Coordinates of C-alpha atoms and ligand atoms in Angstrom, one line a residue:
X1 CA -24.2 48.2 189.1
X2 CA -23.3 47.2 192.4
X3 CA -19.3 46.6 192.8
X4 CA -19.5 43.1 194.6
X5 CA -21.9 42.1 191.9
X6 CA -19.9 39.9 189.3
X7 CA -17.3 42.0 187.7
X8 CA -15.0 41.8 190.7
X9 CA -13.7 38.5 189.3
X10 CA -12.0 38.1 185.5
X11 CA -10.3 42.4 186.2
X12 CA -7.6 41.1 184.2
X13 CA -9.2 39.6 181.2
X14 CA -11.3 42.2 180.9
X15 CA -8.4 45.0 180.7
X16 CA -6.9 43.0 178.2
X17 CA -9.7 42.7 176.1
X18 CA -10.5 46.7 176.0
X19 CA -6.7 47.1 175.5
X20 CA -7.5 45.4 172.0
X21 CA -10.6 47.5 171.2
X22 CA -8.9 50.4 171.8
X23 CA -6.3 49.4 169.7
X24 CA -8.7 48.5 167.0
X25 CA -9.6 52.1 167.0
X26 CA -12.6 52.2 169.6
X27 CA -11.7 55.9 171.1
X28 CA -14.8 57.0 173.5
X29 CA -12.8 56.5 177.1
X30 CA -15.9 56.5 178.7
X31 CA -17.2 53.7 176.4
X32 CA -14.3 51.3 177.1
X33 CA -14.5 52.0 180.8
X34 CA -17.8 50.7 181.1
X35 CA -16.6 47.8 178.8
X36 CA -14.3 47.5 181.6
X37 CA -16.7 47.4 184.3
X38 CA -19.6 44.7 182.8
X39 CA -18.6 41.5 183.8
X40 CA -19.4 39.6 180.5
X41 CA -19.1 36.1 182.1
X42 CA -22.5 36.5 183.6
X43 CA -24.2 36.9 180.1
X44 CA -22.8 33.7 178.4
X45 CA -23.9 30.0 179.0
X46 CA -21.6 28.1 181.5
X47 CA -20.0 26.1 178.7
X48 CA -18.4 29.3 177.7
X49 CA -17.4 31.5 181.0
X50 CA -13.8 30.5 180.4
X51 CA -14.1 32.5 177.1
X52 CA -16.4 35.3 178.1
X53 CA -13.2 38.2 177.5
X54 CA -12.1 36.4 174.1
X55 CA -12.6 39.4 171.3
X56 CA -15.6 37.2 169.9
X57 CA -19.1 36.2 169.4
X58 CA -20.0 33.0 171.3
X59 CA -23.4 30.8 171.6
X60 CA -26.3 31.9 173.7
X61 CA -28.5 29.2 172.4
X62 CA -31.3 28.9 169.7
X63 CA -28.7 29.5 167.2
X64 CA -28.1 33.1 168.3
X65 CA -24.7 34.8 169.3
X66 CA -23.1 37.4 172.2
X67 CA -21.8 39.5 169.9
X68 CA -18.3 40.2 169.8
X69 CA -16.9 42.7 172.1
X70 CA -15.2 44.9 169.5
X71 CA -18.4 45.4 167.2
X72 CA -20.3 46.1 170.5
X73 CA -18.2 49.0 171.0
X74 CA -18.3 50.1 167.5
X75 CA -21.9 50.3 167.2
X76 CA -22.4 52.0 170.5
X77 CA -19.9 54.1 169.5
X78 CA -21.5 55.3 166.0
X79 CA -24.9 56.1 168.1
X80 CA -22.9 58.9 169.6
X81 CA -25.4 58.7 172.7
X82 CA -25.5 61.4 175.4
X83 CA -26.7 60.0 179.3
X84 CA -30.5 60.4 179.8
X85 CA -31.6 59.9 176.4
X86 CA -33.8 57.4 175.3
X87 CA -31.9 54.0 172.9
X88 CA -34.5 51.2 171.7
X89 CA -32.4 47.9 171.2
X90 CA -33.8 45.2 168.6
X91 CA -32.1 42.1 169.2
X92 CA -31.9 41.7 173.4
X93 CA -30.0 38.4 172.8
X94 CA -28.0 38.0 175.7
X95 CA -29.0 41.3 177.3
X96 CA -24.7 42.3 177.1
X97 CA -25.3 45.0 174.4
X98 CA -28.3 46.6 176.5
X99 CA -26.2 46.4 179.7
X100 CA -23.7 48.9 178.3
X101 CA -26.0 51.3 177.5
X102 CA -27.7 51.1 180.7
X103 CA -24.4 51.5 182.9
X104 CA -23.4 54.4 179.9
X105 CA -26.6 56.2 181.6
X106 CA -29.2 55.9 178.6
X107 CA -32.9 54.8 179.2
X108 CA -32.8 50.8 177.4
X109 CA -36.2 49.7 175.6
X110 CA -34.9 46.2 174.2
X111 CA -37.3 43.6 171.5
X112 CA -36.0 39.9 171.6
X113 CA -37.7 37.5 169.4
X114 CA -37.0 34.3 171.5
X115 CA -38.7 34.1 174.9
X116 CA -36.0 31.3 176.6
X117 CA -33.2 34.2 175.6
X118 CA -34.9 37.1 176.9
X119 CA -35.9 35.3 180.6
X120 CA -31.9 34.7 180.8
X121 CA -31.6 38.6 180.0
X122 CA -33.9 39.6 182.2
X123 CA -32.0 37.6 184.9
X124 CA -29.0 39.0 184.7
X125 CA -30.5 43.0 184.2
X126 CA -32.2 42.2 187.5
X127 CA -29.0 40.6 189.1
X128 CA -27.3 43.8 188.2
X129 CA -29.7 46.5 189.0
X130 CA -30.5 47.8 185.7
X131 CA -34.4 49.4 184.9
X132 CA -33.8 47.9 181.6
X133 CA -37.4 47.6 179.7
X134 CA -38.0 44.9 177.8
X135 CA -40.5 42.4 175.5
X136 CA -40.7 39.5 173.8
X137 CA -41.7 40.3 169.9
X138 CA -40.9 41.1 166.7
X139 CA -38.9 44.4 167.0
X140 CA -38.3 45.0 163.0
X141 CA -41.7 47.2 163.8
X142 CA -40.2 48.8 166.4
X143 CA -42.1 49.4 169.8
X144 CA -44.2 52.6 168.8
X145 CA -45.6 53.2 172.4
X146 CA -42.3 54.7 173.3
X147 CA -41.2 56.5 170.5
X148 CA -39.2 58.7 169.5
X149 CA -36.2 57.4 170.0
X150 CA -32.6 59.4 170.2
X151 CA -31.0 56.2 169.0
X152 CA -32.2 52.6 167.8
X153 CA -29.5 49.7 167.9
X154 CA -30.5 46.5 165.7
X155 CA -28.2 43.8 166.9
X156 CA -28.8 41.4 163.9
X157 CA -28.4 41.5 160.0
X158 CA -31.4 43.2 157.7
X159 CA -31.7 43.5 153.9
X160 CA -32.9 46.6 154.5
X161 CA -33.6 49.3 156.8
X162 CA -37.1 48.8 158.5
X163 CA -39.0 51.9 157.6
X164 CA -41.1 51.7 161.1
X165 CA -37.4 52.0 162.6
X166 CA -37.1 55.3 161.0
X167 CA -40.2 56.6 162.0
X168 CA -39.6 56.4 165.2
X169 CA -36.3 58.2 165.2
X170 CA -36.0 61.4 167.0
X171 CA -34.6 64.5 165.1
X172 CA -30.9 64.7 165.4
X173 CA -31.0 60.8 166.5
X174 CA -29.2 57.5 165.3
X175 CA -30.3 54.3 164.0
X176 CA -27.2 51.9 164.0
X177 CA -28.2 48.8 161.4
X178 CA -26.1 46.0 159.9
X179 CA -27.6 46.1 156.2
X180 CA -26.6 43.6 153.4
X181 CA -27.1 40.0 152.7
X182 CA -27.2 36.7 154.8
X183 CA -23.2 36.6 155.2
X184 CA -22.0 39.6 155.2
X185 CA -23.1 43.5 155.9
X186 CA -22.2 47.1 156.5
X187 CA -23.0 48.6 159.6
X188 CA -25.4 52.1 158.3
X189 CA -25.7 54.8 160.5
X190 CA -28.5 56.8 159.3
X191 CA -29.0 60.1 161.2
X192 CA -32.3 61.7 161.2
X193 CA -32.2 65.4 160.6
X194 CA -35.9 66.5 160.2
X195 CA -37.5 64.6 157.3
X196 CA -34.1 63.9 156.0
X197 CA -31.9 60.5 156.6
X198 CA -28.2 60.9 156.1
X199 CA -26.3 57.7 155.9
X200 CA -22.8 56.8 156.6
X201 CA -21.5 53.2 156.2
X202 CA -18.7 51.1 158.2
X203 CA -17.6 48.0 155.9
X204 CA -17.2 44.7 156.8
X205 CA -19.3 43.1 159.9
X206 CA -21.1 39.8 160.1
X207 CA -24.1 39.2 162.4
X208 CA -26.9 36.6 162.5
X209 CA -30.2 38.0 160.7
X210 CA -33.0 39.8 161.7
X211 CA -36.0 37.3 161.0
X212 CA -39.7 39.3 160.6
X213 CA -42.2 41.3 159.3
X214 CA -39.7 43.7 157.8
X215 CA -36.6 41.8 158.2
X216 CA -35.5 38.1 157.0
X217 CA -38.5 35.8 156.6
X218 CA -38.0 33.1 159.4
Ligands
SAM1 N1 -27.4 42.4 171.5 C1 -27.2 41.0 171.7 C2 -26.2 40.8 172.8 O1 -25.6 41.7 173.3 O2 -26.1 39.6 173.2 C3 -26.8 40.4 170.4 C4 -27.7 39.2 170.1 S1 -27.7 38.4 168.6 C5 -26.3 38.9 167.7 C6 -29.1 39.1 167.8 C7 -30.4 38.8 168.4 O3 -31.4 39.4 167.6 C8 -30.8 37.4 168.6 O4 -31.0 37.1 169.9 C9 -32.0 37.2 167.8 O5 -32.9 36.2 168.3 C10 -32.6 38.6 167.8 N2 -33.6 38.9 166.7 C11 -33.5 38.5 165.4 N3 -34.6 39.0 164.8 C12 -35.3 39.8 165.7 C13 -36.5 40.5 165.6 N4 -37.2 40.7 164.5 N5 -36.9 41.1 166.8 C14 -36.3 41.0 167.9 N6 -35.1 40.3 168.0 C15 -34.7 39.7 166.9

């Protein structure tokens, strides 16, 4: 990303808000210095610039969220990614998650459901110079043509894990998945090791729901 692009302005905020992740528990350096750098304002609605480095979720529109800054780094953390490898993200949303791993180096493949949210996205990836790739569908099927996939990130709430999301999980990679009811989840972080899927859970996170063929139904 270009330094006179956006995250010039708000420097303050910003080191203020990864001071709180990082006391949280959030330990990968590299990970909050790229919080550091992604100017956050430019992926919420005007309405809500003045709140863009508040630790929370805010409104995109069409009833979907940013999510909160904290469980961003938490989940990006658990993938445990390495730069160059290949992430799918379901759930573009406001394009913020996707942003990080793109400035952390990764190669971004990102499904949004609603078109309106993913032209914003796409706005704001193009402002900033990222190759991000991206489509509009229903990503609880996961976007076989570019599978496998050293990690998958699902940015919204399933009952259960998608069994096309495993599939196209490379050996030795990481799906991150909040998994539990409408209200609240777990985040799982299933690691793929051959035809085997170990699963560790972190309690206690509450995102909006994955709505599709293996998900929610909308
Ligand atoms: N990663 C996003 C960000 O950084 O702003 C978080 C967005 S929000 C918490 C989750 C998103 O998942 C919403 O935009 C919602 O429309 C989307 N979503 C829900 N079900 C989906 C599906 N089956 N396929 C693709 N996107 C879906």
């Amino acid at each position: 990303m270009p330094e006179y692009i956006g995250n010039g302005r708000y420097k303050t905020e910003r080191k203020e808000m990864v001071e709180l992740i990082r006391q949280r528990g959030v330990k990968d350096e590299n990970l909050l210095k790229v919080i550091e750098r992604i100017p956050r304002h430019l992926f919420v609605t005007d309405l809500f610039i003045g709140r863009a480095y508040e630790d929370s979720p805010l409104p995109i529109g069409k009833s979907q969220t940013i999510s909160q800054p904290y469980t961003v780094a938490v989940m990006t953390e658990a993938l445990e990614i390495k730069k160059g490898s290949k992430v799918l993200e379901v759930g573009t949303g406001s394009g913020y998650q996707a942003a990080i791993l793109a400035e952390l180096g990764v190669r971004v493949f990102t499904i949004e459901r609603h078109m309106e949210l993913l032209n914003a996205s796409r706005k704001v990836f193009e402002k900033l110079g990222y190759p991000i790739v991206s489509k509009c569908g229903d990503g609880t099927i996961g976007w076989a043509e570019f599978a496998p996939y050293d990690g998958i990130i699902v940015t919204a709430a399933a009952p259960e894990i998608p069994q096309a999301l495993l599939d196209q999980l490379a050996d030795g990679g990481k799906l991150v998945i909040p998994i539990g009811s409408m209200e609240f989840q777990d985040l799982h972080v299933v690691t793929r090791k051959k035809d085997k899927f170990l699963t560790k859970e972190i309690c206690g996170f509450k995102f909006v729901p994955l709505i599709g063929k293996m998900g929610w139904q909308g």
